[in-house]
Each structure stands twice: as C-alpha cells, then as structure tokens.
Short mmCIF file of C-alpha atoms in Angstrom, two decimals:
data_model
loop_
_atom_site.label_atom_id
_atom_site.label_comp_id
_atom_site.label_asym_id
_atom_site.label_seq_id
_atom_site.Cartn_x
_atom_site.Cartn_y
_atom_site.Cartn_z
CA MET A 1 15.70 19.96 -5.70
CA SER A 2 16.66 16.54 -6.88
CA ASP A 3 18.75 14.21 -4.73
CA ILE A 4 17.93 11.36 -7.07
CA GLY A 5 20.68 9.25 -5.59
CA SER A 6 22.21 6.00 -6.77
CA GLY A 7 21.07 3.40 -9.25
CA ASP A 8 20.02 4.83 -12.60
CA GLU A 9 18.18 1.73 -13.65
CA GLY A 10 16.96 1.62 -17.21
CA ILE A 11 13.43 2.56 -18.20
CA SER A 12 11.67 1.26 -21.32
CA SER A 13 8.32 1.74 -23.07
CA GLN A 14 7.14 4.39 -25.45
CA LYS A 15 5.82 6.59 -22.69
CA TYR A 16 9.36 6.95 -21.33
CA HIS A 17 10.43 8.34 -24.71
CA GLY A 18 12.60 5.35 -25.49
CA GLN A 19 14.76 5.67 -22.42
CA GLY A 20 14.63 2.00 -21.76
CA MET A 21 13.03 0.50 -18.57
CA ASP A 22 13.85 -3.15 -18.05
CA ALA A 23 10.71 -4.86 -16.83
CA GLY A 24 12.55 -7.64 -15.11
CA GLY A 25 15.26 -6.05 -13.02
CA ASN A 26 13.77 -6.06 -9.56
CA ASN A 27 12.47 -9.49 -8.65
CA PHE A 28 8.85 -8.88 -9.55
CA ASP A 29 9.61 -10.18 -13.03
CA SER A 30 12.37 -12.65 -13.82
CA GLY A 31 13.00 -11.39 -17.32
CA GLN A 32 9.78 -12.79 -18.77
CA GLN A 33 8.54 -9.50 -20.09
CA GLN A 34 6.18 -11.21 -22.51
CA GLN A 35 4.17 -12.52 -19.52
CA GLU A 36 3.84 -9.09 -17.91
CA GLN A 37 0.72 -7.04 -18.45
CA GLU A 38 0.35 -3.33 -17.80
CA LEU A 39 -3.08 -2.64 -16.33
CA ALA A 40 -2.99 1.13 -15.81
CA THR A 41 -0.60 4.07 -15.69
CA LYS A 42 -0.54 7.60 -14.34
CA MET A 43 1.94 10.38 -15.03
CA LEU A 44 2.62 13.25 -12.62
CA GLN A 45 4.63 16.38 -13.31
CA ILE A 46 5.96 17.63 -9.98
CA GLN A 47 8.27 20.59 -10.29
CA SER A 48 10.94 19.60 -12.82
CA LYS A 49 10.35 15.88 -12.48
CA ARG A 50 8.05 13.36 -14.11
CA PHE A 51 6.77 10.37 -12.16
CA TYR A 52 5.15 7.33 -13.78
CA LEU A 53 2.99 5.02 -11.68
CA ASP A 54 2.35 1.76 -13.55
CA VAL A 55 0.13 -1.03 -12.26
CA LYS A 56 1.49 -4.28 -13.65
CA GLN A 57 0.62 -7.94 -13.34
CA ASN A 58 2.56 -11.13 -13.94
CA ARG A 59 2.34 -14.73 -12.76
CA ARG A 60 3.46 -13.69 -9.27
CA GLY A 61 0.71 -11.10 -8.80
CA ARG A 62 0.19 -7.37 -9.09
CA PHE A 63 2.57 -4.56 -8.24
CA ILE A 64 3.22 -0.90 -8.92
CA LYS A 65 6.34 0.32 -10.64
CA VAL A 66 7.25 3.91 -9.80
CA ALA A 67 9.65 5.59 -12.21
CA GLU A 68 11.19 9.02 -11.70
CA ILE A 69 12.72 11.02 -14.55
CA GLY A 70 14.55 14.20 -13.63
CA ALA A 71 14.98 17.34 -15.70
CA ASP A 72 18.49 16.23 -16.61
CA GLY A 73 17.23 12.88 -17.92
CA ARG A 74 18.46 10.87 -14.95
CA ARG A 75 16.02 8.15 -14.04
CA SER A 76 15.41 5.65 -11.27
CA GLN A 77 12.64 3.33 -10.19
CA ILE A 78 11.27 1.31 -7.31
CA PHE A 79 8.74 -1.51 -7.15
CA LEU A 80 5.89 -1.81 -4.66
CA ALA A 81 3.64 -4.77 -4.01
CA MET A 82 0.01 -3.62 -3.87
CA SER A 83 -0.12 -4.07 -0.09
CA THR A 84 3.13 -2.12 0.27
CA ALA A 85 1.75 0.63 -1.96
CA ALA A 86 -1.22 0.96 0.41
CA GLU A 87 1.14 1.24 3.39
CA PHE A 88 3.20 3.81 1.50
CA ARG A 89 0.05 5.82 0.76
CA ASP A 90 -0.73 6.00 4.47
CA HIS A 91 2.82 7.08 5.25
CA LEU A 92 2.51 9.82 2.64
CA SER A 93 -0.44 11.28 4.53
CA ARG A 94 1.52 11.36 7.78
CA PHE A 95 4.63 12.78 6.14
CA SER A 96 2.53 15.46 4.47
CA ASP A 97 0.93 16.42 7.79
CA TYR A 98 4.34 16.67 9.40
CA TYR A 99 5.67 18.70 6.48
CA SER A 100 2.75 21.12 6.81
CA SER A 101 3.57 21.64 10.47
CA LEU A 102 7.11 22.75 9.71
CA GLY A 103 7.98 26.39 9.47
CA PRO A 104 10.00 27.96 6.67
CA PRO A 105 13.32 26.21 5.88
CA ASN A 106 16.05 27.13 8.31
CA THR A 107 19.48 25.74 7.52
CA ASP A 108 20.64 26.49 11.08
CA ASN A 109 18.22 23.90 12.54
CA VAL A 110 18.69 21.09 10.01
CA PRO A 111 20.28 17.86 11.36
CA ASP A 112 23.68 16.94 9.99
CA ASP A 113 22.22 14.19 7.84
CA GLY A 114 19.39 16.44 6.69
CA LYS A 115 16.69 14.04 7.92
CA LEU A 116 13.56 15.58 9.42
CA LYS A 117 11.44 12.42 9.75
CA SER A 118 12.04 8.76 8.89
CA GLU A 119 10.04 5.55 8.61
CA MET A 120 10.72 2.03 7.36
CA MET A 121 8.54 -0.52 5.55
CA LEU A 122 9.29 -4.24 5.29
CA LYS A 123 7.91 -6.59 2.66
CA ASP A 124 9.32 -10.11 2.30
CA ASN A 125 13.01 -9.64 1.47
CA ARG A 126 12.69 -5.91 0.74
CA ARG A 127 13.12 -2.90 2.96
CA TYR A 128 11.89 0.57 2.12
CA TYR A 129 13.38 3.57 3.90
CA LEU A 130 11.33 6.79 3.86
CA ASP A 131 13.27 9.91 4.78
CA LEU A 132 11.90 13.44 4.72
CA LYS A 133 15.02 15.49 4.16
CA GLU A 134 16.10 19.06 3.68
CA ASN A 135 19.06 20.49 1.82
CA SER A 136 19.97 23.71 0.07
CA ARG A 137 17.49 22.95 -2.72
CA GLY A 138 14.50 22.39 -0.46
CA ARG A 139 12.61 19.59 1.26
CA PHE A 140 11.92 16.22 -0.29
CA LEU A 141 10.94 12.65 0.53
CA ARG A 142 13.56 10.11 -0.41
CA VAL A 143 12.28 6.54 -0.82
CA SER A 144 15.02 3.92 -0.89
CA GLN A 145 14.41 0.27 -1.74
CA THR A 146 16.92 -2.38 -0.68
CA ILE A 147 17.04 -6.16 -0.79
CA THR A 148 18.20 -8.01 2.31
CA ARG A 149 21.49 -9.92 2.16
CA GLY A 150 22.90 -7.72 -0.55
CA GLY A 151 21.50 -6.70 -3.89
CA PRO A 152 21.08 -3.37 -5.64
CA ARG A 153 19.75 -0.27 -3.94
CA SER A 154 17.41 2.04 -5.81
CA GLN A 155 15.67 5.21 -4.75
CA ILE A 156 13.49 8.07 -5.87
CA ALA A 157 13.20 11.59 -4.49
CA LEU A 158 9.76 13.19 -4.33
CA PRO A 159 9.53 16.96 -3.79
CA ALA A 160 7.72 17.56 -0.51
CA GLN A 161 5.20 19.85 -2.19
CA GLY A 162 4.07 16.93 -4.36
CA MET A 163 3.43 14.33 -1.67
CA ILE A 164 -0.33 14.93 -1.59
CA GLU A 165 -0.64 14.80 -5.37
CA PHE A 166 1.41 11.60 -5.43
CA ARG A 167 -0.71 10.09 -2.63
CA ASP A 168 -3.94 10.91 -4.44
CA ALA A 169 -2.72 9.29 -7.66
CA LEU A 170 -1.66 6.21 -5.73
CA THR A 171 -5.06 6.11 -3.99
CA ASP A 172 -6.86 6.18 -7.35
CA LEU A 173 -4.89 3.17 -8.56
CA LEU A 174 -5.44 1.25 -5.33
CA ASP A 175 -9.16 2.01 -5.45
CA ASP A 176 -9.29 0.53 -8.95
CA PHE A 177 -7.09 -2.52 -8.41
CA GLY A 178 -7.18 -3.22 -4.67
CA THR A 179 -4.41 -3.98 -2.22
CA ASP A 180 -4.20 -7.74 -2.75
CA ASP A 181 -0.78 -8.79 -4.04
CA GLY A 182 -2.21 -11.92 -5.64
CA GLY A 183 -0.20 -15.10 -5.85
CA TYR A 184 -0.64 -18.41 -4.05
CA LYS A 185 -2.72 -18.32 -0.85
CA GLY A 186 -2.88 -22.00 0.09
CA GLU A 187 -0.85 -23.97 2.62
CA LEU A 188 2.62 -24.96 1.44
CA PRO A 189 3.85 -28.57 1.74
CA GLU A 190 5.97 -29.53 4.73
CA GLY A 191 9.72 -29.90 4.41
CA ARG A 192 11.37 -33.28 3.82
CA HIS A 193 14.71 -34.76 4.83
CA LEU A 194 16.93 -37.28 3.05
CA ARG A 195 20.10 -38.81 4.54
CA VAL A 196 22.72 -40.42 2.29
CA ASP A 197 25.91 -41.69 3.96
CA ASN A 198 27.27 -38.71 5.93
CA LYS A 199 25.23 -36.12 4.09
CA ASN A 200 21.84 -34.63 4.89
CA PHE A 201 19.59 -33.10 2.27
CA TYR A 202 16.70 -30.84 3.25
CA PHE A 203 13.86 -29.90 0.91
CA ASP A 204 11.97 -26.80 2.00
CA ILE A 205 9.12 -25.04 0.22
CA GLY A 206 8.86 -21.28 0.65
CA GLN A 207 7.21 -18.25 -0.86
CA ASN A 208 8.18 -14.61 -1.29
CA ASN A 209 7.23 -11.78 -3.60
CA ARG A 210 8.93 -13.65 -6.43
CA GLY A 211 6.66 -16.67 -6.06
CA ILE A 212 6.93 -20.22 -4.68
CA TYR A 213 10.29 -21.97 -4.59
CA MET A 214 12.03 -25.08 -3.29
CA LYS A 215 15.29 -24.74 -1.39
CA VAL A 216 17.45 -27.85 -1.47
CA SER A 217 20.16 -27.76 1.21
CA GLU A 218 23.11 -30.13 1.46
CA VAL A 219 24.47 -30.29 5.00
CA LYS A 220 27.53 -32.00 6.44
CA SER A 221 29.19 -31.52 9.81
CA ASN A 222 31.19 -28.47 8.72
CA PHE A 223 29.68 -27.65 5.33
CA ARG A 224 26.42 -26.34 4.01
CA THR A 225 25.26 -25.24 0.58
CA ALA A 226 21.87 -24.75 -1.05
CA ILE A 227 20.14 -24.14 -4.34
CA THR A 228 16.75 -22.54 -4.98
CA VAL A 229 14.42 -23.93 -7.64
CA PRO A 230 11.44 -21.77 -8.75
CA GLU A 231 8.12 -23.57 -8.75
CA LYS A 232 7.55 -22.86 -12.43
CA CYS A 233 10.34 -25.29 -13.40
CA TRP A 234 9.75 -28.09 -10.87
CA SER A 235 8.22 -30.41 -13.45
CA ARG A 236 11.11 -29.89 -15.83
CA PHE A 237 13.58 -30.39 -12.97
CA ARG A 238 11.79 -33.64 -12.09
CA ASP A 239 11.86 -34.84 -15.71
CA ILE A 240 15.61 -34.26 -15.96
CA MET A 241 16.26 -36.14 -12.73
CA ALA A 242 14.00 -39.01 -13.84
CA ASP A 243 15.83 -39.20 -17.16
CA TYR A 244 19.21 -39.43 -15.41
CA CYS A 245 17.90 -42.10 -13.03
CA ASP A 246 16.63 -44.14 -15.96
CA LYS A 247 19.89 -43.83 -17.88
CA MET A 248 22.01 -44.77 -14.86
CA SER A 249 19.79 -47.79 -14.11
CA ARG A 250 20.30 -49.08 -17.66
CA ALA A 251 24.02 -48.30 -17.61
CA GLN A 252 24.56 -50.31 -14.39
CA LEU A 253 23.15 -53.49 -15.91
CA SER A 254 25.94 -55.66 -17.38
CA PRO A 255 25.32 -57.78 -20.50
CA GLN A 256 25.24 -60.89 -18.26
CA ASP A 257 22.69 -59.26 -15.98
CA THR A 258 20.59 -58.46 -19.00
CA HIS A 259 20.82 -62.06 -20.26
CA GLN A 260 20.04 -63.57 -16.85
CA GLY A 261 17.32 -61.14 -15.93
CA GLY A 262 14.64 -62.83 -13.90
CA SER A 263 16.75 -65.96 -13.25
CA GLY A 264 16.68 -65.38 -9.50
CA SER A 265 20.45 -65.77 -9.11
CA GLY A 266 20.60 -62.77 -6.83
CA ARG A 267 23.54 -61.27 -8.76
CA ALA A 268 21.42 -58.97 -10.89
CA GLY A 269 22.32 -55.32 -10.42
CA SER A 270 25.96 -55.65 -9.37
CA ALA A 271 26.18 -51.97 -8.45
CA GLN A 272 24.52 -51.62 -5.09
CA PRO A 273 23.02 -48.21 -4.24
CA GLY A 274 24.04 -46.44 -1.04
CA ARG A 275 21.81 -46.74 1.96
CA GLU A 276 19.31 -43.94 2.17
CA MET A 277 16.95 -42.69 4.83
CA ASP A 278 14.00 -40.56 3.83
CA THR A 279 12.11 -38.96 6.70
CA PHE A 280 8.86 -37.24 5.90
CA GLY A 281 7.20 -34.26 7.46
CA GLY A 282 8.57 -32.32 10.35
CA SER A 283 9.62 -28.73 10.45
CA SER A 284 12.89 -27.69 8.85
CA ALA A 285 13.42 -25.33 11.75
CA SER A 286 14.58 -28.17 13.97
CA ARG A 287 17.60 -29.02 11.87
CA ILE A 288 21.12 -27.69 12.50
#
C-alpha cells in the first residue's frame, strides 16, 4: 500500500542516506539553510515505509517537517507549523477511532473515489486535506498540502495501521517543544497611502507563516500591481531608496544652481517635483 502521489521533493541530510532534502522548498525557509536548526528527530518504520519527523527552527519560528520514503525509494514531504501539528495529532486520533470501527475491507462498498472519511486544515496560506482512503492495497491516510493561489502540491500516505504510532511520535515532539509557532506576536503598523499624480500607492504590513512583509501596491483606474518585501530586507531596501534620492537630488542641481546656492533668487532647483499627498493611518480595506 503506497499511493505516495505527486511531488517527489528532494530530501537531504545524512539520515536520509544522501537522498537530498532541500530545507528551503516550502516557505518555512527561504533558502537560508545555514540559519535553520534541527532540534529533534524521530524515525518510524511503518510497513515498508520510513517516516522522519524533524522539529526545526528558523527566524520565522518552529515547524515540523514530515518526510516519507517508500520501499522503492520514492520520497515526499510536508511541513507543519507547530500549531498545525497539534491539530493534525487530534485528527489522527479521530481517524484512528473511525478506522477501528470499520469492518474488514470490502471492495463492493468502497466509494468511487476511495474516500472513507475526509477533513481539512487551514493555516495561513496553506490547506491540508486529510483523506482516509481504501484501494486494492489496503487502507491509508493521505495528507495533501497545498498553497492557495497556485503553488506546488505535496502529499504523504500513511498506512492506516500506523496512525496511532505516528500520533504518539508526534505527541512526544509536541510535549517537548510545545505548540507555539513562534514569530512576531506584537501589533503590526497600520497601512499608509501615497498619491502621486493619477497613481495611488498603498503600503500594507502583513504576516504569514513566512514572516512579516510589506506589500506595496500601485493602483490606477484600470490597473493594479504589487510587490512584496520581506521584513528582513526593509533596512537595505530603505538604504537603496535613500541612495537614489540623494543621487537624483544632486543630479538635478545645475552648475549655476550650485554657484548661486543660498542667494535667495528662487530659481534654485529648476526641476520641480510632482505634487504628492501622503495620508497616514486608516485601514487598507477601504481602498478599491
């Protein structure tokens, strides 16, 4: 019984026998592997599969990486915030109880899609679909992780007989490290609005499981675009903007302006900036 599904994402570390797991592929780590710390790990052998449960920590908080390696070497992985892992643990208990109440497998009574029981978990921009399924190889719990508005889909398949063992291992890790995801807990700054000519710029601060970010939106009557700037590079972003402002201010001063600086002629700074309106505070939800 396998049904490993799509998305053989790489697995790395010595414990995976060199099969390469990329620590930064699923939003909990943006490729900065050197800043990621592994706090604990557990390995489970369930039927022909090996499952690794790794508690990790980076600047965004703690999470659990679950890696599945099948007998044929195929591998997949999902990521769970600590609070999501606790919710998943509780679901495992309910799925196990339901599984225990089922009689022997009967292919005549299996739904067309093979699903016996389903649940869904939501965490920030991630959805987790839990499906207890049955096919010719047996019964298993498929856990699929998706990212809203597109993005890769990954999933693992846990043999139904191993749900209790998996739940107990997860419980041990949660008992040791808690269910707090970590990260910033304070109040985020309010959004700001800047109008230049016929354009509106909105600056909004948000937070998800990847950390704090600033979304800068440019809005016109029939056009809208946006960029997202992670909080970790705000100071560098500011320094670059300040450098450009300084260079443009110097470049706009003519030699005559430089010579007559402070003369009070009123001609200094021949290039006049556009009129701007900066409104502070207010919720970004009222725009557009």
